[in-house]
């Protein structure tokens, strides 16, 4: 077998035509040829995507630091059992926590923002670690920050909640019987005035705290969500810090029972557990009382501003939009690089040289729209993040009696609804992208080592956690209906839904281009989305109003038109993604804009084609225009394909981050793949020959009576066929 | 905690209103209530689906036999490591092989058809075993049956190929660099006349045999696909039996190197391996010579009828259509039963009783169309299987000079093309169904024990093996274009594509119902599919002809219009599925037909809605009719939901086959789930407290400087909030 290197070296010698052909089709040479097509400065595109040169350099430093850290080694990752993975993950948590502590103690020069970036990079290689680490610093610590009084926060900080010295936290919200409906959790926290304690109790099997990350092996304390009961009266779900284990030996405290949830689809590095509480007593002060307070004498004081707790939800959703873009970029880097070097089927025209997958129109159709979508998610995620930070800044300084509070809350409501829909559709899109990329790698996509299978398994949870996607789409749809109704009453809506203020102009509007080719412009596509969204939202709004007229309660009416809500939220979210992408490239320097323009057009027209039913039903586009759009999407796939390798290169993920032989930058896919398979599966003794195979295939002959029916010598008798 | 049983027993006593409510919402009672809604005889539906009472009873006997066989135990399945799973699978292979041998030796009364049914049942619980077993009996043995001369077959039978006494086979077709393009495999088989041997050789890294099931630990022999070279001339890819290991100790034979492919996305019970051959010599008679023959003196005699080898491909595809229906039924049983007992969110109207997921219109929308689709795949799979068997019967008796051979081959061509499209769309549909069912179970769908995660991972390979789905859709599309062109030339086409003989009648036809409600009939939907398929196939055909006119070669022209081919194949396959479903229920007794009719209408209208773009673009349906169809789909979802539990009950999969606590027939989901989690994860010593956690959370205090910033006593200071 000749290596790629040997083949390339052979160029310098005298070559036969067959040898020359072998070089032309070698994966490494194929990749070089693709890279040489770059019509733009790849480095500049990376700076644009990262938010500047310095951000890129920081990220590169982080990738290198992780790559060299043996605890973060990834080559053996796919072969770790659940138990090994959990132990490895705990090692990472220890190191990650030290970084975090150093950061807060100003032992490093890293800013909190840079630390977040570091976590974003880590999440790309090991989302299980990212989650396990996030259980303490994101969820437990976040709950303290959001719901503890300053005094309580200091108390838990003094116990080690910041440094993880003496305690580690987990977050016990979900129960076996209640996930999405947090208000319905059954665990009770009953105030016992005599002892000045709360009694935490699990009353039924379905009240068992379930899926609690870090509970099985890691946490000493939990923030527990439970029904507050004072003087026999229920006050709704509040949060309480409950000690779980003795930190000195990790024995369970009285009344606490914790079990391991065991094997999951993915993210097995997290030690999810279940917890039951049997009349567990905690001091009154362990209830987090920033909002609701319970006094020594059992007086309950409820907060004025429940809405402010939305902030944490919002942060999670924005992070998932960003993550969807990042993970999609990683999956696409693998599938597109592989397609640039994988060859299959020769045509006569090409003298027996097999065709690159990327040159097949159908393969372009499979991957280029997804590449365009990853850019759309990238630009949207970036803008959402900026919006989120601005909003949090305003909220931070807002007091309960501020004059602009209604406006701030209105903005919060809009961002909250928009982010709900985007979280849902972006995580669905990303999951679909991973699977499409896996299938685009053919059989090799099924190997664990090529990375896409594990990526799917790890990512899949994003569609159901932190708000089940379907429920989130319905929330977004509900907001659209209520915005529609407010607009009907003359209210001026926020920017994201302002098209609902222009229904008179938009309903019934048809595409008015003089030449069919003109549909392929950003302005026409943006208008097309506005018109279609206006129609579907109006349709949902009217359906809702019919339900109300027929005598239904509001909630029942919303349930009744849930399919229309979902459909409205879907089209609204797709239109929103397109518009953020289009906005984003308008701000881009000319050299890069000319490259991104066809990518953006492809995204816009592909999503129009994919939802052609709506555009035809509301007659914005004619059948002829839709037919043209189908052809134009083919053409744009070909255009984007031309720059596909430079574009995925601009994502700038190192080979370590990609962690897939099929996605290696040098294109030498087969050698890397073979080496990894050999390294991870070295020759060893047959594991069960003596026990299972030997006694089986060497049974006594007379046990079988069929094999002897025919005489030996059948092979020789073939010679009679000689001519 | 009270068990369901205790709750039910409590009914007999005096109950408080709260207790009565607890009983009403108990999962077991909820399931009983659903089952009580059955408007048909469930047993009769099972007989219909299975093909008669006796078939049902046979299947029940098989399920019971497997359930009681400890080697086939499933409760610990999700926690087996790859190595444990492989060893467990080999135990099953041994037992399975003994069954098979007994069957062939007439030691049991089981027919081959019954044995196939048994394998179908096994494949539902352990597709990895099914594949590993199938590697010998399906692929290796099938290759001998299909490609060996009678004498050769006898020879290998005498060596143990039937009984697995002395040898086990594997099937070495795929190479690292060639999957779909079998004709492009690089392994060579060079005839050496002097020694009367073939020399089998792996010339490059990409020629390494890859993904070979059974190679890593099981097989002694392989059927190897290699380029036949005689006298310096290449004759294309032929198959050769190559001994790999010494059966006495499983040491590798000279020139053979085999490695383990390692971890995969799923089906880890199969020991896939890679094989390289380095000048391995085999006797000339080890080439399988039923078709092409090589004589002692190197004369090569090629066969007249290459097409006859299509039979095996066809069998695989039909089996995958059937499997798609079966696996979808299993996934839906889990998700629908869970939705019948899982409650989430209370409405005021319902006095705080939470609503069953199945009562939410959006949940009906998520699952009922998929249930309808599973029925469509069931009826289609049954009919395809019958067609396949009839066709094979005819081929069996056909000689090369038979007068009706052209007709037989024409039918083969049609079935081959139809099965290609159906394999692709049914496996895609099934994979999507599994994932949708997983997500419909919310967070619990991510637990390995609830079964859907593993089902996805095991099933995913079906989309890329035995013909990559995308390539198969293109084959189907190519057949549609060539049928269109033949119809233009006046040829009468086979039944499945006969609508292409009626283009004049169909193109431009609009739905002519007088009332919009009339679109919801089987006849209108069938016509709608014919009209739309006629249009998209004609569109693809014209695009192809344009390409030819512009001077392209035929292959290039087909590539150029590949997106149109895929689109045509998609709509053709969906239309085909609908028509087979509609045909199927027409033959059904009235009592069951009235139940299946709304299911079939739902399938038809849902797929129309989902492809509304095409129906509007070709103006068969008007925007108003499409709008009505969207509403009607909601209504049909509600109708089908009413019988959803009886319908999934009629699939008649035992709890053992379902192997998911969420899909248990009694509905007692939480107790079964909790018990399984506890059983599989019993309490044990902390695996890494001493090594990792203790030194971490008990660092010396002065390592941290942040936690001490605040004074203790923060909790007490809360009391100042007392009123």
Tab-separated table of C-alpha atoms in Angstrom, chain A residues 1-2 7 78-79 81-83 86-87 90-91 93-94 97-98 101 104-105 107 132 149 151-152 154-168 175-181 184 202-206 208 210-211 216-218 220 247-250 260-267 271 274 276 284-286 289 293-297 299 301 342-346 349 354 360-362 365-366 428 431 435 438-439 442-444 446-449 453 456-461 463-464 468-471 474 539 543 559-560 562-563 566-567 609 612-614 616-617 619 623 626-627 630 634 670-671 673-674 677-678 681 684 686-689 691-701 703-708 710-715 717-719 721-723, chain B residues 1-2 7 78-79 81-83 86-87 90-91 93-94 97-98 101 104-105 132 149 151-152 154-168 175-181 184 202-206 208 210-211 216-218 220 247-250 260-267 271 274 276 284-286 289 293-297 299 301 338 342-346 354 360-362 365-366 428 431 435 438-439 442-444 446-449 453 456-461 463-464 468-471 474 539 543 559-560 562-563 566-567 609 612-614 616-617 619 623 626-627 630 634 670-671 673-674 677-678 681 684 686-689 691-701 703-708 710-715 717-719 721-723:
chain	number	residue	atom	x	y	z
A	1	UNK	CA	0.000	0.000	0.000
A	2	UNK	CA	1.377	3.405	-0.907
A	7	UNK	CA	2.405	9.182	-4.038
A	78	UNK	CA	-15.649	7.116	21.369
A	79	UNK	CA	-14.476	3.919	23.055
A	81	UNK	CA	-17.717	3.129	28.505
A	82	UNK	CA	-20.276	5.129	30.459
A	83	UNK	CA	-18.347	4.594	33.683
A	86	UNK	CA	-18.017	9.805	33.819
A	87	UNK	CA	-14.702	9.477	35.602
A	90	UNK	CA	-15.001	14.501	36.641
A	91	UNK	CA	-11.300	15.044	36.017
A	93	UNK	CA	-14.637	19.315	36.007
A	94	UNK	CA	-11.844	19.586	38.545
A	97	UNK	CA	-13.364	24.565	38.196
A	98	UNK	CA	-9.822	25.594	38.980
A	101	UNK	CA	-11.846	29.916	40.480
A	104	UNK	CA	-12.842	34.929	39.802
A	105	UNK	CA	-9.813	35.337	42.045
A	107	UNK	CA	-5.282	34.835	39.211
A	132	UNK	CA	-21.755	18.551	33.973
A	149	UNK	CA	-30.565	37.301	48.977
A	151	UNK	CA	-26.731	37.434	52.711
A	152	UNK	CA	-27.684	33.968	51.523
A	154	UNK	CA	-22.490	35.145	50.977
A	155	UNK	CA	-23.355	32.218	53.167
A	156	UNK	CA	-23.167	29.681	50.367
A	157	UNK	CA	-20.067	31.337	48.962
A	158	UNK	CA	-18.439	30.916	52.357
A	159	UNK	CA	-19.354	27.224	52.224
A	160	UNK	CA	-17.542	26.862	48.895
A	161	UNK	CA	-20.200	27.500	46.247
A	162	UNK	CA	-17.818	29.690	44.251
A	163	UNK	CA	-14.621	27.728	44.641
A	164	UNK	CA	-16.091	24.230	44.943
A	165	UNK	CA	-14.048	23.871	48.089
A	166	UNK	CA	-16.274	21.970	50.480
A	167	UNK	CA	-19.395	21.712	48.354
A	168	UNK	CA	-20.651	21.027	44.843
A	175	UNK	CA	-39.498	15.277	38.501
A	176	UNK	CA	-40.367	11.953	36.987
A	177	UNK	CA	-43.911	13.166	36.391
A	178	UNK	CA	-43.238	16.828	35.629
A	179	UNK	CA	-40.840	18.312	33.145
A	180	UNK	CA	-42.284	21.094	31.060
A	181	UNK	CA	-44.895	21.965	33.662
A	184	UNK	CA	-46.903	21.172	38.664
A	202	UNK	CA	-41.380	13.430	48.069
A	203	UNK	CA	-45.043	12.398	48.341
A	204	UNK	CA	-45.425	10.048	45.324
A	205	UNK	CA	-43.334	8.079	42.869
A	206	UNK	CA	-43.904	10.714	40.184
A	208	UNK	CA	-39.139	11.711	42.495
A	210	UNK	CA	-35.369	12.857	38.025
A	211	UNK	CA	-32.625	13.557	35.496
A	216	UNK	CA	-25.465	10.379	41.201
A	217	UNK	CA	-21.819	11.006	42.125
A	218	UNK	CA	-20.911	14.659	42.289
A	220	UNK	CA	-23.184	17.646	48.055
A	247	UNK	CA	-18.854	16.222	52.104
A	248	UNK	CA	-16.247	14.306	54.075
A	249	UNK	CA	-17.199	10.848	52.831
A	250	UNK	CA	-20.142	11.423	50.479
A	260	UNK	CA	-28.110	6.568	39.371
A	261	UNK	CA	-30.321	7.181	36.293
A	262	UNK	CA	-27.892	5.118	34.234
A	263	UNK	CA	-27.461	4.911	30.505
A	264	UNK	CA	-28.631	7.642	28.174
A	265	UNK	CA	-28.723	8.283	24.443
A	266	UNK	CA	-25.643	10.493	24.790
A	267	UNK	CA	-23.761	12.812	27.159
A	271	UNK	CA	-23.991	11.424	36.256
A	274	UNK	CA	-32.854	10.570	40.945
A	276	UNK	CA	-36.269	11.190	46.941
A	284	UNK	CA	-35.756	28.217	57.138
A	285	UNK	CA	-32.882	30.301	55.769
A	286	UNK	CA	-32.113	27.628	53.166
A	289	UNK	CA	-35.603	34.395	49.442
A	293	UNK	CA	-39.782	35.477	51.685
A	294	UNK	CA	-41.018	33.461	54.668
A	295	UNK	CA	-40.493	35.062	58.083
A	296	UNK	CA	-39.769	33.411	61.437
A	297	UNK	CA	-43.480	33.609	62.231
A	299	UNK	CA	-45.486	35.387	57.142
A	301	UNK	CA	-44.186	37.995	51.355
A	342	UNK	CA	-14.361	10.996	-1.667
A	343	UNK	CA	-14.802	9.766	-5.216
A	344	UNK	CA	-17.387	7.299	-6.414
A	345	UNK	CA	-18.398	6.142	-9.898
A	346	UNK	CA	-16.444	6.951	-13.021
A	349	UNK	CA	-16.178	11.288	-20.274
A	354	UNK	CA	-14.175	8.731	-10.360
A	360	UNK	CA	-22.609	15.634	-7.989
A	361	UNK	CA	-25.528	18.068	-8.239
A	362	UNK	CA	-27.492	15.900	-5.814
A	365	UNK	CA	-28.330	19.798	-2.993
A	366	UNK	CA	-27.871	17.750	0.158
A	428	UNK	CA	-34.207	20.931	15.196
A	431	UNK	CA	-30.040	17.911	14.716
A	435	UNK	CA	-27.997	13.440	10.576
A	438	UNK	CA	-23.828	11.602	8.702
A	439	UNK	CA	-25.815	10.093	5.852
A	442	UNK	CA	-22.352	7.048	3.453
A	443	UNK	CA	-21.433	3.909	5.366
A	444	UNK	CA	-18.518	5.572	7.155
A	446	UNK	CA	-22.047	4.929	10.938
A	447	UNK	CA	-18.579	4.482	12.446
A	448	UNK	CA	-18.259	6.037	15.896
A	449	UNK	CA	-14.792	7.320	14.970
A	453	UNK	CA	-23.018	9.516	15.335
A	456	UNK	CA	-26.179	13.324	17.052
A	457	UNK	CA	-26.537	11.404	20.300
A	458	UNK	CA	-25.125	14.251	22.352
A	459	UNK	CA	-27.081	16.973	20.593
A	460	UNK	CA	-30.470	15.221	20.533
A	461	UNK	CA	-31.276	16.258	24.100
A	463	UNK	CA	-34.722	19.368	21.429
A	464	UNK	CA	-36.445	18.401	24.664
A	468	UNK	CA	-39.563	21.076	24.963
A	469	UNK	CA	-39.305	22.367	21.402
A	470	UNK	CA	-42.947	21.820	20.551
A	471	UNK	CA	-44.096	23.678	23.649
A	474	UNK	CA	-46.541	27.075	20.757
A	539	UNK	CA	-55.039	32.914	9.751
A	543	UNK	CA	-58.980	30.798	13.968
A	559	UNK	CA	-54.976	24.565	22.302
A	560	UNK	CA	-57.571	24.249	19.588
A	562	UNK	CA	-52.184	24.843	18.145
A	563	UNK	CA	-51.330	23.499	14.698
A	566	UNK	CA	-46.938	26.017	15.311
A	567	UNK	CA	-47.119	26.735	11.581
A	609	UNK	CA	-38.929	26.155	-1.905
A	612	UNK	CA	-43.617	26.394	-1.256
A	613	UNK	CA	-47.098	25.378	-0.149
A	614	UNK	CA	-47.460	28.555	1.918
A	616	UNK	CA	-48.416	29.383	-3.355
A	617	UNK	CA	-51.407	29.166	-1.063
A	619	UNK	CA	-50.324	33.556	-3.924
A	623	UNK	CA	-46.367	28.522	-9.941
A	626	UNK	CA	-41.765	28.694	-7.756
A	627	UNK	CA	-40.624	26.610	-10.687
A	630	UNK	CA	-36.401	25.377	-7.822
A	634	UNK	CA	-29.829	24.176	-8.066
A	670	UNK	CA	-8.430	7.145	4.548
A	671	UNK	CA	-5.057	7.063	6.276
A	673	UNK	CA	-9.377	6.846	9.508
A	674	UNK	CA	-7.460	3.587	9.204
A	677	UNK	CA	-9.399	2.385	13.855
A	678	UNK	CA	-6.119	0.485	14.292
A	681	UNK	CA	-8.646	-1.631	18.219
A	684	UNK	CA	-5.653	-8.999	21.008
A	686	UNK	CA	-9.828	-13.757	20.729
A	687	UNK	CA	-12.192	-12.815	23.558
A	688	UNK	CA	-14.521	-15.822	23.418
A	689	UNK	CA	-13.145	-18.421	21.023
A	691	UNK	CA	-15.929	-20.504	25.419
A	692	UNK	CA	-18.302	-20.009	22.527
A	693	UNK	CA	-16.877	-20.678	19.115
A	694	UNK	CA	-14.665	-23.750	19.510
A	695	UNK	CA	-17.323	-26.005	21.059
A	696	UNK	CA	-19.790	-24.743	18.485
A	697	UNK	CA	-17.981	-25.184	15.200
A	698	UNK	CA	-16.317	-28.422	16.259
A	699	UNK	CA	-19.395	-30.373	17.215
A	700	UNK	CA	-19.296	-34.128	16.647
A	701	UNK	CA	-19.869	-34.875	12.984
A	703	UNK	CA	-24.801	-34.199	15.001
A	704	UNK	CA	-25.290	-32.996	11.476
A	705	UNK	CA	-26.748	-35.135	8.791
A	706	UNK	CA	-27.123	-32.618	6.047
A	707	UNK	CA	-23.586	-31.654	5.184
A	708	UNK	CA	-22.666	-35.183	4.231
A	710	UNK	CA	-23.141	-34.625	-1.139
A	711	UNK	CA	-19.870	-36.178	-2.180
A	712	UNK	CA	-16.663	-34.234	-1.899
A	713	UNK	CA	-14.979	-33.153	-5.100
A	714	UNK	CA	-17.572	-30.714	-6.323
A	715	UNK	CA	-14.889	-28.192	-7.092
A	717	UNK	CA	-16.116	-31.364	-11.339
A	718	UNK	CA	-16.255	-27.762	-12.576
A	719	UNK	CA	-13.549	-28.619	-15.085
A	721	UNK	CA	-17.164	-26.721	-18.207
A	722	UNK	CA	-13.807	-26.113	-19.903
A	723	UNK	CA	-14.001	-25.332	-23.550
B	1	UNK	CA	-45.290	6.359	47.991
B	2	UNK	CA	-48.408	4.501	46.964
B	7	UNK	CA	-54.567	3.116	44.692
B	78	UNK	CA	-28.988	-1.171	27.179
B	79	UNK	CA	-26.175	-1.443	29.704
B	81	UNK	CA	-20.691	-2.613	26.625
B	82	UNK	CA	-19.698	-3.259	23.039
B	83	UNK	CA	-17.571	-6.241	24.069
B	86	UNK	CA	-20.720	-8.997	20.965
B	87	UNK	CA	-20.230	-11.978	23.217
B	90	UNK	CA	-22.413	-14.838	19.544
B	91	UNK	CA	-24.334	-16.942	22.060
B	93	UNK	CA	-25.897	-16.939	16.865
B	94	UNK	CA	-25.038	-20.386	18.185
B	97	UNK	CA	-27.853	-21.616	13.965
B	98	UNK	CA	-28.975	-24.746	15.740
B	101	UNK	CA	-29.898	-26.551	11.124
B	104	UNK	CA	-33.109	-27.918	7.343
B	105	UNK	CA	-32.704	-31.371	8.841
B	132	UNK	CA	-24.771	-10.970	12.570
B	149	UNK	CA	-22.374	-24.210	-9.217
B	151	UNK	CA	-20.886	-28.983	-7.293
B	152	UNK	CA	-19.360	-25.998	-5.530
B	154	UNK	CA	-22.066	-29.319	-2.316
B	155	UNK	CA	-18.412	-28.828	-1.572
B	156	UNK	CA	-19.007	-25.928	0.824
B	157	UNK	CA	-21.989	-27.678	2.337
B	158	UNK	CA	-19.722	-30.653	3.070
B	159	UNK	CA	-17.294	-28.252	4.787
B	160	UNK	CA	-20.078	-27.041	7.082
B	161	UNK	CA	-21.607	-24.056	5.276
B	162	UNK	CA	-25.115	-25.246	6.081
B	163	UNK	CA	-24.632	-26.494	9.617
B	164	UNK	CA	-21.842	-24.143	10.703
B	165	UNK	CA	-19.944	-27.231	11.730
B	166	UNK	CA	-16.351	-26.494	10.791
B	167	UNK	CA	-16.819	-23.113	9.141
B	168	UNK	CA	-18.599	-19.780	9.406
B	175	UNK	CA	-14.041	-1.632	0.596
B	176	UNK	CA	-12.884	1.448	2.418
B	177	UNK	CA	-12.987	3.402	-0.833
B	178	UNK	CA	-15.965	1.735	-2.496
B	179	UNK	CA	-19.414	1.177	-1.145
B	180	UNK	CA	-22.191	2.045	-3.533
B	181	UNK	CA	-19.993	1.546	-6.576
B	184	UNK	CA	-15.223	-0.060	-8.668
B	202	UNK	CA	-5.308	-5.710	-1.718
B	203	UNK	CA	-3.386	-3.186	-3.801
B	204	UNK	CA	-4.053	0.086	-1.922
B	205	UNK	CA	-5.307	1.340	1.418
B	206	UNK	CA	-8.702	2.139	-0.094
B	208	UNK	CA	-9.067	-2.694	2.281
B	210	UNK	CA	-14.190	-2.643	5.292
B	211	UNK	CA	-17.312	-3.024	7.441
B	216	UNK	CA	-13.394	-9.484	13.485
B	217	UNK	CA	-14.179	-12.575	15.552
B	218	UNK	CA	-16.556	-14.967	13.851
B	220	UNK	CA	-13.422	-18.696	8.992
B	247	UNK	CA	-10.914	-23.221	12.193
B	248	UNK	CA	-9.080	-25.168	14.900
B	249	UNK	CA	-7.619	-22.148	16.677
B	250	UNK	CA	-8.814	-19.126	14.678
B	260	UNK	CA	-11.623	-4.902	14.363
B	261	UNK	CA	-13.577	-1.887	13.031
B	262	UNK	CA	-14.594	-1.069	16.597
B	263	UNK	CA	-17.343	1.183	17.858
B	264	UNK	CA	-20.341	2.084	15.763
B	265	UNK	CA	-23.446	4.220	16.119
B	266	UNK	CA	-25.464	1.097	16.887
B	267	UNK	CA	-25.698	-2.660	16.273
B	271	UNK	CA	-18.100	-7.719	14.973
B	274	UNK	CA	-11.437	-4.957	7.967
B	276	UNK	CA	-6.352	-7.018	3.740
B	284	UNK	CA	-9.288	-21.954	-9.048
B	285	UNK	CA	-12.416	-23.802	-7.948
B	286	UNK	CA	-12.955	-21.339	-5.090
B	289	UNK	CA	-18.710	-20.070	-11.178
B	293	UNK	CA	-16.435	-19.480	-15.443
B	294	UNK	CA	-12.657	-19.699	-15.719
B	295	UNK	CA	-11.265	-22.943	-17.104
B	296	UNK	CA	-8.037	-24.776	-16.277
B	297	UNK	CA	-6.425	-23.117	-19.273
B	299	UNK	CA	-10.643	-19.490	-20.782
B	301	UNK	CA	-16.867	-17.800	-20.228
B	338	UNK	CA	-47.050	6.851	27.006
B	342	UNK	CA	-48.699	10.944	30.740
B	343	UNK	CA	-50.456	14.063	31.979
B	344	UNK	CA	-49.037	17.559	31.916
B	345	UNK	CA	-50.592	20.941	32.659
B	346	UNK	CA	-53.969	21.380	34.263
B	354	UNK	CA	-53.802	17.457	34.220
B	360	UNK	CA	-53.634	17.798	23.078
B	361	UNK	CA	-54.398	18.585	19.442
B	362	UNK	CA	-50.691	19.254	18.842
B	365	UNK	CA	-50.717	16.109	15.104
B	366	UNK	CA	-47.301	14.770	16.051
B	428	UNK	CA	-36.222	7.473	6.040
B	431	UNK	CA	-36.021	6.689	11.165
B	435	UNK	CA	-36.985	10.233	16.429
B	438	UNK	CA	-38.516	9.777	21.077
B	439	UNK	CA	-39.110	13.510	21.217
B	442	UNK	CA	-40.092	14.381	26.234
B	443	UNK	CA	-37.069	14.090	28.493
B	444	UNK	CA	-37.645	10.388	29.190
B	446	UNK	CA	-33.393	10.417	26.163
B	447	UNK	CA	-33.077	7.557	28.672
B	448	UNK	CA	-31.574	4.424	27.161
B	449	UNK	CA	-34.090	2.305	29.081
B	453	UNK	CA	-32.639	6.014	21.553
B	456	UNK	CA	-32.706	5.038	16.402
B	457	UNK	CA	-29.057	4.075	16.641
B	458	UNK	CA	-29.699	0.562	15.418
B	459	UNK	CA	-32.034	1.589	12.622
B	460	UNK	CA	-29.984	4.498	11.270
B	461	UNK	CA	-27.734	2.204	9.232
B	463	UNK	CA	-30.528	4.530	5.281
B	464	UNK	CA	-27.051	3.960	3.920
B	468	UNK	CA	-27.481	4.378	-0.146
B	469	UNK	CA	-30.968	5.892	0.004
B	470	UNK	CA	-30.140	8.902	-2.143
B	471	UNK	CA	-28.641	6.727	-4.856
B	474	UNK	CA	-32.077	8.451	-8.196
B	539	UNK	CA	-41.106	17.873	-15.777
B	543	UNK	CA	-35.528	18.567	-18.265
B	559	UNK	CA	-26.862	13.742	-13.161
B	560	UNK	CA	-27.867	17.198	-14.249
B	562	UNK	CA	-30.934	14.604	-10.341
B	563	UNK	CA	-32.918	16.936	-8.081
B	566	UNK	CA	-35.334	12.689	-6.593
B	567	UNK	CA	-38.443	14.855	-6.372
B	609	UNK	CA	-50.534	18.788	3.004
B	612	UNK	CA	-48.771	21.107	-0.735
B	613	UNK	CA	-46.269	22.977	-2.896
B	614	UNK	CA	-46.576	20.375	-5.655
B	616	UNK	CA	-50.662	23.942	-5.725
B	617	UNK	CA	-47.938	24.375	-8.293
B	619	UNK	CA	-53.001	23.480	-9.661
B	623	UNK	CA	-55.616	27.334	-2.200
B	626	UNK	CA	-55.510	23.067	0.575
B	627	UNK	CA	-56.768	25.224	3.405
B	630	UNK	CA	-55.174	21.428	6.669
B	634	UNK	CA	-56.629	18.175	12.326
B	670	UNK	CA	-43.604	5.188	36.183
B	671	UNK	CA	-43.304	2.087	38.333
B	673	UNK	CA	-39.472	2.757	34.580
B	674	UNK	CA	-38.302	3.321	38.145
B	677	UNK	CA	-33.572	2.096	36.455
B	678	UNK	CA	-33.112	0.724	39.978
B	681	UNK	CA	-28.156	0.744	38.618
B	684	UNK	CA	-22.547	0.650	44.903
B	686	UNK	CA	-18.601	5.607	44.933
B	687	UNK	CA	-16.366	4.793	41.972
B	688	UNK	CA	-13.944	7.720	42.219
B	689	UNK	CA	-14.565	9.655	45.425
B	691	UNK	CA	-9.215	9.495	43.745
B	692	UNK	CA	-10.931	12.559	42.323
B	693	UNK	CA	-13.480	14.200	44.549
B	694	UNK	CA	-12.004	14.050	48.052
B	695	UNK	CA	-8.698	15.747	47.215
B	696	UNK	CA	-10.601	18.286	45.148
B	697	UNK	CA	-13.281	19.502	47.509
B	698	UNK	CA	-11.048	19.361	50.556
B	699	UNK	CA	-8.231	21.574	49.332
B	700	UNK	CA	-6.432	23.674	51.889
B	701	UNK	CA	-8.525	26.704	52.715
B	703	UNK	CA	-5.927	28.067	48.204
B	704	UNK	CA	-9.100	30.069	47.818
B	705	UNK	CA	-9.347	33.676	48.687
B	706	UNK	CA	-12.800	34.443	47.432
B	707	UNK	CA	-15.101	32.413	49.613
B	708	UNK	CA	-13.932	34.183	52.740
B	710	UNK	CA	-18.120	37.590	53.218
B	711	UNK	CA	-18.937	37.073	56.840
B	712	UNK	CA	-20.866	34.037	58.003
B	713	UNK	CA	-24.377	34.539	59.260
B	714	UNK	CA	-25.961	35.750	56.048
B	715	UNK	CA	-28.879	33.441	56.580
B	717	UNK	CA	-29.725	38.391	58.576
B	718	UNK	CA	-32.784	37.513	56.471
B	719	UNK	CA	-34.940	37.912	59.533
B	721	UNK	CA	-37.323	41.127	56.391
B	722	UNK	CA	-39.924	39.960	58.885
B	723	UNK	CA	-42.999	42.050	59.052
